[in-house]
Amino acid sequence: MLDKIKQAVLAGEMEGIAELTNQALAQGIEAREILDQALTPAMDIVGKEYEDGERYVPEMLISAATMKGAVTLLKPLLVEAGVKARGKLVIGTVEGDLHDIGKDLVAMMVEGAGFEVINIGTEITAEEFVKAVKEHKPDIVGMSALLTTTMIHMPEVIDALKQAGLRDQVKVMIGGAPVTQGYADKIGADGYAPDAASATKLAKSLT
Ligand code: B1M
């Protein structure tokens, strides 16, 4: 059954995943086992295949959505069993930028890795990032930018976090097509990831 669930995520079988997950639970398989032995290993493979160029973005999105379908069913049971999220990520696209496909992919993959993810959307100003950090108290704040004209807002968010006295309490990770490791170093972010699979690894390493 666990292997069936793993294969369903790999194949992106969104329609069948809820039934399979419910069948597994009915057979007495624990939510934690489904997460650790089927869903997480499947997403690890998806991430690896994407990094190796064997899987493309749409296929990764479908697998991530399939995993999300199972996680939604398991979440209340995991909470009940006291399984803590691995960490909390607040993620948004910076001011003036409405690109969200990559950001949502990162959000889904990081959620798949066991994080609680609060996706605050697009065109998020520095003040709104600070407000979200105050409200949700995440371990990591993630910023995405797809335009050379909007990535310049990333250091403004870092400055606003400093001004609010919050910079020591959160790690900052950034990404998006025009963003580089050099830029992350320059603006004092804690990490940069070039794609969703690496973003998941980075989030794990930052918590
Ligand atoms: Co826009 N656009 N766009 N666009 N668009 C680009 C980015 C562009 C490169 C196209 C081009 O000219 N060749 C160009 C930017 C040029 C530049 O600044 N260097 C561009 C432009 C100019 C514009 C407009 C200004 C066009 C216009 O109106 N004149 C306009 C701006 C609107 C605005 O934001 N204010 C605009 C609008 C749009 C659409 C609305 C039509 C649409 C967005 C739809 C949406 O997102 N809901 C759109 C799209 C689709 C694109 C392209 C074609 C695709 C972007 C995408 O979704 N890629 C893009 C060209 C391209 O990239 N080929 C382009 C797929 C996605 C999975 O990859 O977003 O890179 P990506 O995310 C990756 C990584 O970057 C990383 O992981 C993701 C997954 O692997 N990553 C992170 C992303 N965020 C991360 C955060 C992390 C870590 C990793 O940590 C927090």
CSV table of C-alpha atoms and ligand atoms in Angstrom, one decimal:
chain,number,residue,atom,x,y,z
A,1,MET,CA,0.0,0.0,0.0
A,2,LEU,CA,2.8,2.4,0.9
A,3,ASP,CA,4.5,1.6,-2.4
A,4,LYS,CA,1.3,2.2,-4.3
A,5,ILE,CA,1.0,5.7,-2.6
A,6,LYS,CA,4.6,6.4,-3.5
A,7,GLN,CA,4.1,5.4,-7.1
A,8,ALA,CA,0.9,7.5,-7.3
A,9,VAL,CA,2.8,10.6,-6.2
A,10,LEU,CA,5.6,9.9,-8.7
A,11,ALA,CA,3.0,9.4,-11.5
A,12,GLY,CA,1.0,12.5,-10.4
A,13,GLU,CA,-2.2,10.6,-10.0
A,14,MET,CA,-4.1,13.4,-8.3
A,15,GLU,CA,-7.5,11.8,-8.6
A,16,GLY,CA,-6.7,8.5,-6.9
A,17,ILE,CA,-4.5,9.7,-4.1
A,18,ALA,CA,-7.3,10.5,-1.6
A,19,GLU,CA,-8.8,7.0,-2.0
A,20,LEU,CA,-5.4,5.3,-1.7
A,21,THR,CA,-4.6,7.3,1.5
A,22,ASN,CA,-7.9,6.5,3.0
A,23,GLN,CA,-7.5,2.8,2.2
A,24,ALA,CA,-4.1,2.8,3.9
A,25,LEU,CA,-5.5,4.5,7.0
A,26,ALA,CA,-8.4,2.0,7.0
A,27,GLN,CA,-5.8,-0.8,7.0
A,28,GLY,CA,-4.3,0.6,10.1
A,29,ILE,CA,-1.2,2.2,8.6
A,30,GLU,CA,-0.4,5.3,10.6
A,31,ALA,CA,-0.4,8.8,9.1
A,32,ARG,CA,3.3,9.2,10.1
A,33,GLU,CA,4.2,6.0,8.2
A,34,ILE,CA,2.4,7.2,5.1
A,35,LEU,CA,4.3,10.5,5.3
A,36,ASP,CA,7.7,9.1,6.1
A,37,GLN,CA,7.7,5.9,4.0
A,38,ALA,CA,5.6,6.9,1.0
A,39,LEU,CA,5.1,10.6,0.5
A,40,THR,CA,8.4,12.1,1.6
A,41,PRO,CA,10.5,9.5,-0.3
A,42,ALA,CA,8.4,10.1,-3.4
A,43,MET,CA,9.0,13.8,-3.3
A,44,ASP,CA,12.7,13.3,-2.7
A,45,ILE,CA,12.8,11.3,-5.9
A,46,VAL,CA,10.8,14.0,-7.7
A,47,GLY,CA,13.2,16.6,-6.6
A,48,LYS,CA,16.3,14.6,-7.6
A,49,GLU,CA,14.8,13.8,-11.0
A,50,TYR,CA,14.1,17.5,-11.5
A,51,GLU,CA,17.6,18.4,-10.6
A,52,ASP,CA,19.0,15.8,-13.0
A,53,GLY,CA,16.8,17.2,-15.8
A,54,GLU,CA,14.7,14.0,-16.0
A,55,ARG,CA,11.5,15.7,-14.9
A,56,TYR,CA,10.0,19.0,-16.0
A,57,VAL,CA,8.2,21.7,-14.1
A,58,PRO,CA,4.6,20.7,-15.0
A,59,GLU,CA,5.3,17.1,-13.9
A,60,MET,CA,6.8,18.3,-10.7
A,61,LEU,CA,3.8,20.5,-10.1
A,62,ILE,CA,1.4,17.6,-10.6
A,63,SER,CA,3.4,15.4,-8.2
A,64,ALA,CA,3.5,18.2,-5.6
A,65,ALA,CA,-0.3,18.7,-5.9
A,66,THR,CA,-0.8,14.9,-5.6
A,67,MET,CA,1.3,14.9,-2.4
A,68,LYS,CA,-0.7,17.9,-1.1
A,69,GLY,CA,-3.9,15.9,-1.7
A,70,ALA,CA,-2.6,13.2,0.7
A,71,VAL,CA,-1.1,15.6,3.2
A,72,THR,CA,-4.4,17.5,3.5
A,73,LEU,CA,-6.0,14.2,4.7
A,74,LEU,CA,-3.1,13.3,7.0
A,75,LYS,CA,-2.7,16.7,8.6
A,76,PRO,CA,-5.4,16.5,11.3
A,77,LEU,CA,-4.1,13.0,12.2
A,78,LEU,CA,-0.5,14.2,12.4
A,79,VAL,CA,-1.5,17.1,14.6
A,80,GLU,CA,-3.5,14.8,16.8
A,81,ALA,CA,-0.5,12.4,17.1
A,82,GLY,CA,1.6,15.4,18.1
A,83,VAL,CA,3.8,15.3,15.0
A,84,LYS,CA,5.3,18.7,14.9
A,85,ALA,CA,6.0,20.5,11.6
A,86,ARG,CA,9.7,20.5,10.7
A,87,GLY,CA,9.6,24.3,10.7
A,88,LYS,CA,7.5,27.3,9.5
A,89,LEU,CA,8.0,29.2,6.3
A,90,VAL,CA,6.4,32.5,5.3
A,91,ILE,CA,6.8,33.0,1.6
A,92,GLY,CA,5.8,35.7,-0.9
A,93,THR,CA,6.7,37.4,-4.1
A,94,VAL,CA,8.1,40.8,-3.6
A,95,GLU,CA,6.5,44.2,-4.3
A,96,GLY,CA,5.6,45.0,-7.9
A,97,ASP,CA,6.0,41.4,-9.0
A,98,LEU,CA,3.1,39.1,-9.8
A,99,HIS,CA,4.9,36.0,-10.9
A,100,ASP,CA,3.8,33.2,-8.6
A,101,ILE,CA,4.3,29.9,-10.4
A,102,GLY,CA,7.8,29.3,-9.1
A,103,LYS,CA,7.0,30.6,-5.7
A,104,ASP,CA,4.0,28.3,-5.4
A,105,LEU,CA,6.1,25.4,-6.5
A,106,VAL,CA,8.7,26.1,-3.8
A,107,ALA,CA,5.8,26.5,-1.3
A,108,MET,CA,4.4,23.1,-2.2
A,109,MET,CA,7.7,21.3,-2.2
A,110,VAL,CA,8.8,22.7,1.2
A,111,GLU,CA,5.3,21.9,2.6
A,112,GLY,CA,5.8,18.3,1.2
A,113,ALA,CA,9.1,18.2,3.2
A,114,GLY,CA,7.1,18.6,6.4
A,115,PHE,CA,7.1,22.4,6.9
A,116,GLU,CA,4.1,24.5,7.8
A,117,VAL,CA,4.0,27.0,4.9
A,118,ILE,CA,2.2,30.3,4.9
A,119,ASN,CA,2.0,31.6,1.4
A,120,ILE,CA,1.2,35.3,1.5
A,121,GLY,CA,0.9,35.8,-2.2
A,122,THR,CA,2.3,38.3,-4.7
A,123,GLU,CA,3.3,42.0,-4.8
A,124,ILE,CA,4.1,41.8,-1.1
A,125,THR,CA,5.7,45.0,0.3
A,126,ALA,CA,8.4,45.1,3.0
A,127,GLU,CA,5.7,46.2,5.6
A,128,GLU,CA,3.5,43.3,4.6
A,129,PHE,CA,6.4,40.8,5.0
A,130,VAL,CA,7.2,42.3,8.5
A,131,LYS,CA,3.5,42.1,9.4
A,132,ALA,CA,3.4,38.4,8.4
A,133,VAL,CA,6.5,37.6,10.4
A,134,LYS,CA,5.0,39.3,13.5
A,135,GLU,CA,1.8,37.4,13.0
A,136,HIS,CA,3.1,33.9,12.1
A,137,LYS,CA,6.5,33.8,13.8
A,138,PRO,CA,8.1,31.7,11.1
A,139,ASP,CA,11.6,30.1,11.3
A,140,ILE,CA,12.2,31.3,7.7
A,141,VAL,CA,10.9,34.1,5.5
A,142,GLY,CA,11.2,33.3,1.8
A,143,MET,CA,11.1,35.9,-1.0
A,144,SER,CA,10.7,35.3,-4.7
A,145,ALA,CA,11.4,37.8,-7.5
A,146,LEU,CA,11.3,37.2,-11.3
A,147,LEU,CA,12.1,40.6,-12.5
A,148,THR,CA,15.4,42.5,-12.3
A,149,THR,CA,13.3,45.6,-11.5
A,150,THR,CA,11.7,43.9,-8.4
A,151,MET,CA,14.5,41.9,-6.9
A,152,ILE,CA,15.8,45.2,-5.6
A,153,HIS,CA,13.0,45.1,-3.0
A,154,MET,CA,14.6,42.1,-1.3
A,155,PRO,CA,17.1,44.1,0.6
A,156,GLU,CA,14.3,46.5,1.6
A,157,VAL,CA,12.5,43.6,3.3
A,158,ILE,CA,15.7,42.6,5.1
A,159,ASP,CA,16.2,46.2,6.3
A,160,ALA,CA,12.5,46.4,7.4
A,161,LEU,CA,13.0,43.2,9.4
A,162,LYS,CA,16.1,44.8,11.1
A,163,GLN,CA,14.2,48.0,11.8
A,164,ALA,CA,11.4,45.9,13.4
A,165,GLY,CA,14.0,44.0,15.6
A,166,LEU,CA,13.0,40.7,13.9
A,167,ARG,CA,16.1,39.9,11.8
A,168,ASP,CA,17.7,37.8,14.5
A,169,GLN,CA,14.5,35.7,14.9
A,170,VAL,CA,14.1,34.6,11.2
A,171,LYS,CA,16.3,33.2,8.5
A,172,VAL,CA,15.9,34.8,5.1
A,173,MET,CA,15.9,32.7,1.9
A,174,ILE,CA,15.6,34.1,-1.6
A,175,GLY,CA,15.1,32.8,-5.1
A,176,GLY,CA,13.8,33.5,-8.6
A,177,ALA,CA,15.3,33.6,-12.1
A,178,PRO,CA,17.3,36.8,-11.8
A,179,VAL,CA,18.5,36.1,-8.3
A,180,THR,CA,21.9,34.6,-7.6
A,181,GLN,CA,24.0,33.4,-4.7
A,182,GLY,CA,26.2,36.5,-5.1
A,183,TYR,CA,23.1,38.7,-4.7
A,184,ALA,CA,22.0,36.8,-1.6
A,185,ASP,CA,25.5,37.3,-0.1
A,186,LYS,CA,25.5,41.0,-1.1
A,187,ILE,CA,22.1,41.8,0.6
A,188,GLY,CA,22.8,39.6,3.6
A,189,ALA,CA,20.2,36.8,3.0
A,190,ASP,CA,20.9,33.5,4.8
A,191,GLY,CA,20.4,31.4,1.7
A,192,TYR,CA,19.6,31.3,-2.0
A,193,ALA,CA,18.2,28.4,-4.0
A,194,PRO,CA,18.0,28.1,-7.8
A,195,ASP,CA,15.0,25.8,-7.9
A,196,ALA,CA,12.3,24.2,-5.8
A,197,ALA,CA,14.2,21.0,-5.0
A,198,SER,CA,17.2,23.0,-3.7
A,199,ALA,CA,14.9,25.3,-1.9
A,200,THR,CA,13.6,22.3,0.1
A,201,LYS,CA,17.1,21.3,1.0
A,202,LEU,CA,18.0,24.9,1.9
A,203,ALA,CA,14.9,25.2,4.2
A,204,LYS,CA,15.9,22.0,6.0
A,205,SER,CA,19.4,23.2,6.5
A,206,LEU,CA,18.2,26.6,7.8
A,207,THR,CA,16.1,25.0,10.6
B,1,B1M,CO1,6.8,37.5,-17.0
B,1,B1M,N1,8.7,37.9,-17.3
B,1,B1M,N2,6.4,39.4,-17.1
B,1,B1M,N3,5.0,36.9,-16.9
B,1,B1M,N4,7.4,35.7,-17.3
B,1,B1M,C1,9.7,36.8,-17.2
B,1,B1M,C2,10.2,36.6,-15.8
B,1,B1M,C3,10.8,37.3,-18.3
B,1,B1M,C4,12.2,36.6,-18.0
B,1,B1M,C5,10.3,37.0,-19.7
B,1,B1M,C6,11.2,37.5,-20.8
B,1,B1M,O1,11.2,38.7,-21.1
B,1,B1M,N5,12.1,36.6,-21.3
B,1,B1M,C7,10.7,38.8,-18.1
B,1,B1M,C8,11.7,39.4,-17.0
B,1,B1M,C9,12.8,40.1,-17.5
B,1,B1M,C10,13.7,40.6,-16.4
B,1,B1M,O2,13.3,41.3,-15.6
B,1,B1M,N6,14.9,40.0,-16.4
B,1,B1M,C11,9.3,39.0,-17.7
B,1,B1M,C12,8.6,40.2,-17.9
B,1,B1M,C13,9.4,41.4,-18.5
B,1,B1M,C14,7.2,40.4,-17.5
B,1,B1M,C15,6.4,41.7,-17.6
B,1,B1M,C16,7.1,43.0,-17.2
B,1,B1M,C17,5.9,41.7,-19.1
B,1,B1M,C18,5.1,43.0,-19.4
B,1,B1M,O3,4.0,43.2,-18.9
B,1,B1M,N7,5.7,43.8,-20.2
B,1,B1M,C19,5.2,41.4,-16.7
B,1,B1M,C20,5.5,41.8,-15.3
B,1,B1M,C21,4.3,41.7,-14.4
B,1,B1M,C22,4.6,42.0,-13.0
B,1,B1M,O4,5.1,41.1,-12.3
B,1,B1M,N8,4.3,43.2,-12.5
B,1,B1M,C23,5.2,39.9,-16.8
B,1,B1M,C24,4.0,39.1,-16.7
B,1,B1M,C25,3.9,37.8,-16.8
B,1,B1M,C26,2.6,37.0,-16.8
B,1,B1M,C27,1.5,37.6,-16.0
B,1,B1M,C28,2.1,36.9,-18.2
B,1,B1M,C29,3.1,35.5,-16.4
B,1,B1M,C30,3.1,35.3,-14.9
B,1,B1M,C31,2.0,34.4,-14.5
B,1,B1M,C32,2.1,34.0,-13.0
B,1,B1M,O5,3.2,33.8,-12.5
B,1,B1M,N9,1.0,33.8,-12.4
B,1,B1M,C33,4.6,35.6,-16.8
B,1,B1M,C34,5.4,34.5,-17.0
B,1,B1M,C35,4.7,33.1,-17.0
B,1,B1M,C36,6.8,34.6,-17.3
B,1,B1M,C37,7.8,33.5,-17.7
B,1,B1M,C38,7.4,33.1,-19.2
B,1,B1M,C39,7.7,32.2,-16.9
B,1,B1M,C40,7.9,32.4,-15.4
B,1,B1M,C41,7.6,31.0,-14.7
B,1,B1M,O6,6.6,30.9,-14.2
B,1,B1M,N10,8.6,30.1,-14.8
B,1,B1M,C42,9.1,34.2,-17.6
B,1,B1M,C43,10.2,33.7,-18.6
B,1,B1M,C44,10.9,32.5,-18.2
B,1,B1M,O7,11.2,32.3,-17.1
B,1,B1M,N11,11.1,31.6,-19.2
B,1,B1M,C45,8.8,35.6,-17.5
B,1,B1M,C46,8.4,28.7,-14.3
B,1,B1M,C47,8.8,28.7,-12.8
B,1,B1M,C48,8.6,27.3,-12.3
B,1,B1M,O8,10.2,29.1,-12.7
B,1,B1M,O9,9.6,31.2,-11.7
B,1,B1M,O10,12.0,30.7,-12.3
B,1,B1M,P1,10.6,30.3,-11.8
B,1,B1M,O11,10.8,29.6,-10.4
B,1,B1M,C49,11.8,28.6,-10.1
B,1,B1M,C50,13.1,29.2,-9.6
B,1,B1M,O12,13.4,30.6,-10.0
B,1,B1M,C51,13.1,29.1,-8.1
B,1,B1M,O13,12.4,27.8,-8.0
B,1,B1M,C52,11.3,27.8,-8.9
B,1,B1M,C53,10.9,26.4,-9.2
B,1,B1M,O14,12.0,25.6,-9.6
B,1,B1M,N12,12.5,30.0,-7.2
B,1,B1M,C54,12.8,30.1,-5.9
B,1,B1M,C55,11.5,30.9,-7.5
B,1,B1M,N13,11.2,31.6,-6.4
B,1,B1M,C56,12.0,31.1,-5.4
B,1,B1M,C57,12.0,31.4,-4.0
B,1,B1M,C58,13.0,30.7,-3.2
B,1,B1M,C59,13.8,29.7,-3.8
B,1,B1M,C60,13.7,29.4,-5.1
B,1,B1M,O15,13.1,30.9,-1.9
B,1,B1M,C61,12.2,31.7,-1.3
